[in-house]
Amino acid sequence: MNSATLQLACDLIARPSITPDDAGCQDMLIERLQAIGFECETMVFDDVTNLWARRGSAAPLLAFAGHTDVVPTGPLEQWHSNPFEPEIRDGMLYGRGAADMKSSIAAMVTACERFIEQHADHRGSIALLITSDEEAIAINGTVRVIETLEARGEKIDWALIGEPSSQSQVGDVVKNGRRGSIGAKLVINGIQGHVAYPHKVDNPIHRAMPALHELARHEWDQGNSFFPPTSFQISNINAGTGVHNVVPGHAEVLFNLRYSTEIDAHKIMETTRAILDKHELDYQIDWSISGYPFLTPEGALVNAAQQAIMQHAGITPSLETTGGTSDGRFIAPTGAQVLELGPVNESIHKLNEHVNIDDLEQLSKIYESMLEKLLT
Ligand SMILES: [Zn+2]
């Protein structure tokens, strides 16, 4: 156990912070951050504990963002070691949260410690925005902290999220945006009846199929240089009473679109409605938007990340917007530049989650270099 980052990552993994329980992780961070001059503010919203820690009051503000909660372990007997007893085997650190994302949080803290030792009077401010509600429903986490900061006029200029963005080595992929996500529950109405009397029924499954086919084949956009084309996916279809001889009265369909910056939620809803109407369906549709797309173009934050990665990993990162949503969707609308840079994501949410221990120190050094480039 030679590195401070590894030690802190182990201490965090040893706390079973299954979402949304923080399990005392943030108290450990507060102790470390207060010692180097951060003012720490715990923000509790319902059952979720969040931490806003800030050092300095001047602009610009660089905020590291992350989460202390982890996803459930899955079957314990299939783990080779206890997921909440960190263990090092063959140069890898094993434990739930090792990659997503307790190692990144440890790397942020140790990067700040070394940076402040060298540059106690750095320009601007440093903050850590840590939530324990990222993996679950994410309604009392980052989004509420951002609302609080906005209400009192506190502006984040650069947000660096420690989500595991890397593919096969630290820094090979940096996420500079995310697709939007919009889902819908569609109910198509028909008339229930006996299959032997087709003139007395109106089969909602038959009515649904051509319309769903058209939605699935529709070209929503062609994407652009940062985003793949918008994709439409049906995730559930439910209809029927479970017997052969009854035509059901309605069919229920759930679908989701991951969308690029070439289209917006309003246009998606309008196009969907036009297609459904063209097929003369009797339907209700309920939409839910779980994230708007965002993009951080080349600028101070992207440049700092590229230079720091080149310096410590010797590679040029590729900028991507793929993958699921992240808490960046709550920070980007404030006008902040948002970037995700963290460890290799190959084992996240899986059994025997792990991270290469050499990657921990490398990540911490990359974060430290970014602090130097942006705040000195
Ligand atoms: Zn995560």
Short mmCIF file of C-alpha atoms and ligand atoms in Angstrom, two decimals:
data_model
loop_
_atom_site.label_atom_id
_atom_site.label_comp_id
_atom_site.label_asym_id
_atom_site.label_seq_id
_atom_site.Cartn_x
_atom_site.Cartn_y
_atom_site.Cartn_z
CA MET A 1 0.00 0.00 0.00
CA ASN A 2 2.35 2.71 -1.21
CA SER A 3 0.25 5.41 -2.78
CA ALA A 4 -2.03 7.91 -1.05
CA THR A 5 -4.55 7.57 -3.88
CA LEU A 6 -4.68 3.78 -3.56
CA GLN A 7 -5.07 4.03 0.21
CA LEU A 8 -7.97 6.45 -0.05
CA ALA A 9 -9.65 4.39 -2.80
CA CYS A 10 -9.45 1.34 -0.50
CA ASP A 11 -10.91 3.27 2.43
CA LEU A 12 -13.82 4.39 0.26
CA ILE A 13 -14.47 0.89 -1.15
CA ALA A 14 -14.56 -0.48 2.41
CA ARG A 15 -17.73 1.57 2.99
CA PRO A 16 -20.69 -0.30 1.48
CA SER A 17 -22.37 2.75 -0.04
CA ILE A 18 -25.05 1.04 -2.09
CA THR A 19 -27.10 3.72 -3.82
CA PRO A 20 -28.35 6.10 -2.41
CA ASP A 21 -26.54 5.42 0.89
CA ASP A 22 -23.29 7.36 1.23
CA ALA A 23 -22.21 5.15 4.18
CA GLY A 24 -19.88 7.80 5.59
CA CYS A 25 -17.73 8.23 2.46
CA GLN A 26 -18.33 11.98 2.32
CA ASP A 27 -17.30 12.43 5.98
CA MET A 28 -13.91 10.97 5.08
CA LEU A 29 -13.62 13.39 2.16
CA ILE A 30 -14.64 16.35 4.33
CA GLU A 31 -11.86 15.58 6.80
CA ARG A 32 -9.27 15.52 4.01
CA LEU A 33 -10.59 18.59 2.21
CA GLN A 34 -10.99 20.77 5.31
CA ALA A 35 -7.35 20.09 6.13
CA ILE A 36 -6.34 21.80 2.85
CA GLY A 37 -8.64 24.79 3.16
CA PHE A 38 -11.91 23.70 1.57
CA GLU A 39 -15.17 24.95 3.02
CA CYS A 40 -17.45 21.94 3.13
CA GLU A 41 -21.20 22.09 2.91
CA THR A 42 -23.33 18.99 3.30
CA MET A 43 -26.61 19.28 1.39
CA VAL A 44 -29.20 16.68 2.36
CA PHE A 45 -32.26 16.25 0.14
CA ASP A 46 -34.59 13.50 1.40
CA ASP A 47 -32.50 10.33 1.74
CA VAL A 48 -29.58 11.67 -0.28
CA THR A 49 -26.40 13.22 1.11
CA ASN A 50 -24.44 15.55 -1.15
CA LEU A 51 -21.21 17.44 -0.59
CA TRP A 52 -20.27 20.84 -1.99
CA ALA A 53 -16.71 21.65 -1.01
CA ARG A 54 -15.07 24.83 -2.26
CA ARG A 55 -11.65 26.40 -1.81
CA GLY A 56 -11.53 30.11 -2.66
CA SER A 57 -14.27 32.47 -3.75
CA ALA A 58 -12.90 33.97 -6.96
CA ALA A 59 -13.66 32.98 -10.54
CA PRO A 60 -12.88 30.89 -12.52
CA LEU A 61 -14.21 27.84 -10.68
CA LEU A 62 -13.02 24.35 -11.58
CA ALA A 63 -15.32 21.74 -10.03
CA PHE A 64 -14.51 18.06 -9.85
CA ALA A 65 -17.75 16.07 -9.82
CA GLY A 66 -18.53 12.53 -8.86
CA HIS A 67 -20.56 10.10 -6.80
CA THR A 68 -19.91 7.99 -3.73
CA ASP A 69 -22.82 5.58 -4.30
CA VAL A 70 -22.30 2.24 -6.04
CA VAL A 71 -24.62 -0.24 -7.74
CA PRO A 72 -25.59 -3.44 -5.85
CA THR A 73 -23.07 -6.28 -5.92
CA GLY A 74 -25.10 -9.04 -7.56
CA PRO A 75 -24.56 -12.62 -6.33
CA LEU A 76 -21.81 -12.50 -3.67
CA GLU A 77 -20.74 -16.10 -4.26
CA GLN A 78 -19.63 -15.11 -7.77
CA TRP A 79 -17.19 -12.51 -6.45
CA HIS A 80 -13.66 -13.84 -5.91
CA SER A 81 -13.32 -11.54 -2.89
CA ASN A 82 -15.76 -9.55 -0.76
CA PRO A 83 -16.83 -6.53 -2.82
CA PHE A 84 -16.54 -4.27 0.24
CA GLU A 85 -13.15 -5.58 1.37
CA PRO A 86 -10.75 -4.03 -1.16
CA GLU A 87 -8.20 -6.56 -2.34
CA ILE A 88 -5.17 -6.26 -4.62
CA ARG A 89 -4.44 -9.19 -6.91
CA ASP A 90 -2.08 -9.14 -9.91
CA GLY A 91 -1.76 -5.37 -9.90
CA MET A 92 -5.53 -4.85 -9.84
CA LEU A 93 -7.64 -3.37 -7.06
CA TYR A 94 -10.89 -5.30 -6.68
CA GLY A 95 -14.08 -4.09 -5.02
CA ARG A 96 -17.48 -2.58 -5.81
CA GLY A 97 -16.87 1.02 -6.88
CA ALA A 98 -13.19 0.41 -7.77
CA ALA A 99 -13.80 1.74 -11.29
CA ASP A 100 -17.17 3.48 -10.89
CA MET A 101 -16.08 5.72 -9.28
CA LYS A 102 -14.30 5.66 -5.95
CA SER A 103 -10.84 5.59 -7.54
CA SER A 104 -11.57 8.81 -9.39
CA ILE A 105 -12.75 10.47 -6.19
CA ALA A 106 -9.56 9.38 -4.43
CA ALA A 107 -7.53 10.72 -7.37
CA MET A 108 -9.33 14.08 -7.21
CA VAL A 109 -8.59 14.47 -3.50
CA THR A 110 -4.91 13.54 -3.74
CA ALA A 111 -4.49 15.73 -6.85
CA CYS A 112 -5.90 18.68 -4.87
CA GLU A 113 -3.64 17.88 -1.90
CA ARG A 114 -0.46 17.93 -3.99
CA PHE A 115 -1.56 20.93 -6.05
CA ILE A 116 -2.38 23.04 -2.97
CA GLU A 117 0.89 22.12 -1.31
CA GLN A 118 2.64 23.68 -4.34
CA HIS A 119 0.20 26.48 -5.11
CA ALA A 120 -1.55 27.51 -1.90
CA ASP A 121 -2.48 30.83 -3.50
CA HIS A 122 -3.74 29.51 -6.85
CA ARG A 123 -6.01 31.71 -8.93
CA GLY A 124 -9.78 31.13 -9.02
CA SER A 125 -11.41 28.39 -6.96
CA ILE A 126 -11.52 24.61 -6.76
CA ALA A 127 -14.65 22.68 -5.81
CA LEU A 128 -15.79 19.10 -5.38
CA LEU A 129 -19.43 18.27 -6.09
CA ILE A 130 -20.04 14.81 -4.70
CA THR A 131 -23.43 13.07 -4.61
CA SER A 132 -24.69 9.72 -3.34
CA ASP A 133 -27.53 9.60 -5.86
CA GLU A 134 -26.07 9.03 -9.31
CA GLU A 135 -26.65 5.31 -9.83
CA ALA A 136 -30.34 5.29 -8.88
CA ILE A 137 -33.00 7.84 -9.75
CA ALA A 138 -30.76 10.92 -9.53
CA ILE A 139 -33.46 13.34 -8.40
CA ASN A 140 -31.95 14.46 -5.09
CA GLY A 141 -28.33 14.52 -6.15
CA THR A 142 -26.35 16.72 -8.53
CA VAL A 143 -29.50 18.29 -9.96
CA ARG A 144 -30.53 19.66 -6.53
CA VAL A 145 -27.01 20.87 -5.70
CA ILE A 146 -26.89 22.71 -9.02
CA GLU A 147 -30.30 24.28 -8.31
CA THR A 148 -28.99 25.49 -4.95
CA LEU A 149 -25.82 26.93 -6.49
CA GLU A 150 -27.75 28.63 -9.29
CA ALA A 151 -30.17 30.18 -6.77
CA ARG A 152 -27.30 31.88 -4.99
CA GLY A 153 -25.44 32.83 -8.15
CA GLU A 154 -22.52 30.42 -7.77
CA LYS A 155 -21.19 29.57 -11.27
CA ILE A 156 -19.10 26.60 -12.30
CA ASP A 157 -16.83 27.45 -15.24
CA TRP A 158 -15.30 24.02 -15.78
CA ALA A 159 -16.70 20.71 -14.52
CA LEU A 160 -14.47 17.66 -14.61
CA ILE A 161 -16.49 14.50 -13.95
CA GLY A 162 -14.55 11.42 -12.88
CA GLU A 163 -16.83 8.88 -14.58
CA PRO A 164 -14.90 5.93 -16.04
CA SER A 165 -14.56 7.23 -19.60
CA SER A 166 -11.47 5.28 -20.64
CA GLN A 167 -11.65 2.24 -22.88
CA SER A 168 -8.40 0.32 -22.63
CA GLN A 169 -5.98 2.74 -21.00
CA VAL A 170 -6.39 5.84 -18.87
CA GLY A 171 -7.05 8.88 -21.04
CA ASP A 172 -7.67 7.11 -24.35
CA VAL A 173 -11.27 8.39 -24.33
CA VAL A 174 -12.62 11.62 -22.89
CA LYS A 175 -16.34 12.34 -23.07
CA ASN A 176 -17.01 15.92 -24.14
CA GLY A 177 -20.77 15.59 -24.36
CA ARG A 178 -23.64 13.21 -24.06
CA ARG A 179 -26.65 12.36 -26.12
CA GLY A 180 -30.08 13.37 -24.93
CA SER A 181 -32.49 10.70 -23.72
CA ILE A 182 -36.24 10.79 -24.23
CA GLY A 183 -38.68 7.95 -23.54
CA ALA A 184 -42.37 7.40 -24.06
CA LYS A 185 -45.18 5.12 -23.00
CA LEU A 186 -47.55 4.64 -25.91
CA VAL A 187 -50.98 3.03 -25.46
CA ILE A 188 -52.79 2.05 -28.64
CA ASN A 189 -56.51 1.46 -28.21
CA GLY A 190 -58.64 -1.10 -30.03
CA ILE A 191 -61.79 -3.08 -29.31
CA GLN A 192 -61.54 -6.36 -27.41
CA GLY A 193 -63.49 -9.39 -28.60
CA HIS A 194 -63.56 -13.01 -29.79
CA VAL A 195 -61.01 -13.87 -32.51
CA ALA A 196 -63.75 -15.74 -34.37
CA TYR A 197 -65.69 -12.50 -34.94
CA PRO A 198 -63.11 -10.20 -36.58
CA HIS A 199 -65.74 -7.74 -37.77
CA LYS A 200 -66.63 -7.03 -34.13
CA VAL A 201 -63.07 -6.35 -32.90
CA ASP A 202 -60.43 -3.75 -33.63
CA ASN A 203 -57.04 -5.38 -33.14
CA PRO A 204 -54.60 -2.88 -31.53
CA ILE A 205 -51.60 -5.15 -32.20
CA HIS A 206 -52.30 -5.21 -35.93
CA ARG A 207 -52.78 -1.46 -35.87
CA ALA A 208 -49.58 -0.86 -33.92
CA MET A 209 -47.20 -2.91 -36.04
CA PRO A 210 -46.96 -0.84 -39.24
CA ALA A 211 -46.65 2.38 -37.24
CA LEU A 212 -43.92 0.93 -34.99
CA HIS A 213 -42.15 -0.39 -38.06
CA GLU A 214 -42.14 3.08 -39.57
CA LEU A 215 -40.87 4.66 -36.33
CA ALA A 216 -38.08 2.09 -36.11
CA ARG A 217 -36.99 2.71 -39.71
CA HIS A 218 -37.28 6.48 -39.63
CA GLU A 219 -34.06 8.46 -40.10
CA TRP A 220 -34.22 11.10 -37.35
CA ASP A 221 -30.93 12.72 -38.31
CA GLN A 222 -27.47 11.73 -39.52
CA GLY A 223 -25.61 12.79 -36.41
CA ASN A 224 -22.61 15.10 -36.75
CA SER A 225 -18.88 14.95 -36.13
CA PHE A 226 -19.40 14.52 -32.36
CA PHE A 227 -22.66 12.54 -32.24
CA PRO A 228 -23.77 9.29 -33.87
CA PRO A 229 -27.20 9.41 -35.57
CA THR A 230 -30.19 9.56 -33.23
CA SER A 231 -31.47 6.06 -32.49
CA PHE A 232 -34.99 4.85 -31.73
CA GLN A 233 -35.39 1.62 -29.74
CA ILE A 234 -38.51 -0.18 -28.58
CA SER A 235 -37.85 -1.67 -25.14
CA ASN A 236 -41.24 -3.22 -24.26
CA ILE A 237 -44.39 -4.33 -26.03
CA ASN A 238 -47.26 -5.64 -23.94
CA ALA A 239 -50.63 -6.76 -25.23
CA GLY A 240 -52.90 -9.73 -24.89
CA THR A 241 -54.81 -11.62 -22.24
CA GLY A 242 -52.67 -14.77 -22.37
CA VAL A 243 -55.16 -16.88 -24.32
CA HIS A 244 -55.51 -17.71 -28.04
CA ASN A 245 -59.05 -16.66 -28.65
CA VAL A 246 -59.27 -13.08 -27.36
CA VAL A 247 -58.23 -9.96 -29.25
CA PRO A 248 -57.00 -7.50 -26.59
CA GLY A 249 -58.44 -4.04 -26.09
CA HIS A 250 -55.14 -2.22 -26.12
CA ALA A 251 -51.40 -2.54 -26.69
CA GLU A 252 -48.76 -0.82 -24.61
CA VAL A 253 -45.34 0.07 -26.00
CA LEU A 254 -42.32 1.63 -24.28
CA PHE A 255 -39.60 3.16 -26.40
CA ASN A 256 -36.58 5.44 -26.01
CA LEU A 257 -34.50 7.66 -28.24
CA ARG A 258 -30.90 8.63 -27.61
CA TYR A 259 -30.58 11.81 -29.60
CA SER A 260 -27.90 14.07 -30.99
CA THR A 261 -27.62 17.86 -31.05
CA GLU A 262 -29.01 17.78 -34.63
CA ILE A 263 -32.56 17.37 -33.33
CA ASP A 264 -34.49 18.42 -30.22
CA ALA A 265 -37.11 16.81 -27.99
CA HIS A 266 -39.89 18.92 -29.48
CA LYS A 267 -39.10 17.78 -33.02
CA ILE A 268 -38.95 14.15 -31.89
CA MET A 269 -42.40 14.38 -30.30
CA GLU A 270 -43.85 16.15 -33.34
CA THR A 271 -42.46 13.59 -35.80
CA THR A 272 -43.65 10.67 -33.67
CA ARG A 273 -47.15 12.13 -33.50
CA ALA A 274 -47.21 12.67 -37.26
CA ILE A 275 -46.29 9.04 -37.91
CA LEU A 276 -48.87 7.71 -35.44
CA ASP A 277 -51.56 9.97 -36.90
CA LYS A 278 -50.72 8.89 -40.43
CA HIS A 279 -51.55 5.33 -39.40
CA GLU A 280 -54.87 6.53 -37.95
CA LEU A 281 -54.25 5.14 -34.48
CA ASP A 282 -56.34 5.86 -31.42
CA TYR A 283 -53.63 6.38 -28.80
CA GLN A 284 -52.32 8.14 -25.73
CA ILE A 285 -48.65 8.96 -25.35
CA ASP A 286 -46.74 10.07 -22.23
CA TRP A 287 -43.23 11.42 -22.72
CA SER A 288 -40.41 11.69 -20.23
CA ILE A 289 -37.17 13.51 -20.93
CA SER A 290 -34.32 12.22 -18.79
CA GLY A 291 -31.54 14.34 -20.23
CA TYR A 292 -30.85 16.99 -22.84
CA PRO A 293 -27.83 16.57 -25.09
CA PHE A 294 -24.79 18.71 -24.47
CA LEU A 295 -21.44 19.31 -26.12
CA THR A 296 -18.28 20.96 -24.84
CA PRO A 297 -16.28 22.06 -27.88
CA GLU A 298 -12.55 22.70 -27.93
CA GLY A 299 -11.64 25.28 -25.32
CA ALA A 300 -9.68 25.73 -22.10
CA LEU A 301 -11.01 22.58 -20.42
CA VAL A 302 -10.62 20.26 -23.41
CA ASN A 303 -7.13 21.66 -24.11
CA ALA A 304 -6.04 21.17 -20.49
CA ALA A 305 -7.24 17.56 -20.57
CA GLN A 306 -5.52 16.82 -23.89
CA GLN A 307 -2.22 18.29 -22.72
CA ALA A 308 -2.34 16.56 -19.31
CA ILE A 309 -3.09 13.19 -20.90
CA MET A 310 -0.29 13.61 -23.42
CA GLN A 311 2.07 14.55 -20.60
CA HIS A 312 1.28 11.57 -18.33
CA ALA A 313 -0.02 8.87 -20.67
CA GLY A 314 1.69 9.83 -23.92
CA ILE A 315 -1.49 9.58 -25.99
CA THR A 316 -4.00 11.88 -27.66
CA PRO A 317 -7.47 11.19 -26.28
CA SER A 318 -10.39 10.73 -28.60
CA LEU A 319 -13.36 12.96 -27.80
CA GLU A 320 -16.62 10.99 -27.69
CA THR A 321 -20.24 11.45 -26.73
CA THR A 322 -21.32 7.79 -26.63
CA GLY A 323 -22.64 5.84 -23.65
CA GLY A 324 -25.46 6.37 -21.18
CA THR A 325 -26.37 9.63 -19.54
CA SER A 326 -24.32 11.09 -16.68
CA ASP A 327 -24.69 13.89 -14.16
CA GLY A 328 -23.06 16.14 -16.75
CA ARG A 329 -26.61 16.60 -18.10
CA PHE A 330 -27.43 18.62 -14.95
CA ILE A 331 -24.28 20.74 -14.95
CA ALA A 332 -24.01 21.61 -18.67
CA PRO A 333 -27.26 23.63 -18.87
CA THR A 334 -25.74 26.22 -16.46
CA GLY A 335 -23.27 27.12 -19.21
CA ALA A 336 -20.32 25.26 -17.67
CA GLN A 337 -17.85 23.42 -19.88
CA VAL A 338 -18.21 19.75 -18.92
CA LEU A 339 -15.78 16.90 -19.49
CA GLU A 340 -15.70 13.31 -18.27
CA LEU A 341 -12.33 11.74 -17.65
CA GLY A 342 -11.83 8.70 -15.47
CA PRO A 343 -10.49 5.13 -15.32
CA VAL A 344 -11.08 2.20 -17.67
CA ASN A 345 -14.75 1.24 -17.76
CA GLU A 346 -14.46 -2.40 -18.81
CA SER A 347 -15.64 -3.86 -15.45
CA ILE A 348 -18.12 -1.23 -14.25
CA HIS A 349 -21.35 -2.51 -12.70
CA LYS A 350 -20.04 -6.07 -13.22
CA LEU A 351 -19.06 -8.84 -10.81
CA ASN A 352 -15.43 -8.54 -9.66
CA GLU A 353 -15.21 -4.85 -10.57
CA HIS A 354 -11.58 -3.73 -10.64
CA VAL A 355 -9.13 -1.05 -11.64
CA ASN A 356 -5.42 -1.21 -12.48
CA ILE A 357 -3.57 0.25 -9.47
CA ASP A 358 -1.05 2.03 -11.71
CA ASP A 359 -3.97 3.84 -13.33
CA LEU A 360 -4.91 5.43 -9.99
CA GLU A 361 -1.70 7.41 -9.67
CA GLN A 362 -1.71 8.26 -13.37
CA LEU A 363 -5.24 9.62 -13.11
CA SER A 364 -4.32 11.65 -10.03
CA LYS A 365 -1.36 13.16 -11.92
CA ILE A 366 -3.56 14.02 -14.90
CA TYR A 367 -6.03 15.78 -12.59
CA GLU A 368 -3.17 17.64 -10.89
CA SER A 369 -1.80 18.81 -14.25
CA MET A 370 -5.23 20.06 -15.21
CA LEU A 371 -5.39 22.09 -12.00
CA GLU A 372 -1.99 23.58 -12.87
CA LYS A 373 -2.98 24.43 -16.42
CA LEU A 374 -6.30 26.00 -15.46
CA LEU A 375 -5.56 27.65 -12.10
CA THR A 376 -1.95 28.85 -12.11
ZN ZN B 1 -20.56 6.32 -12.19
#
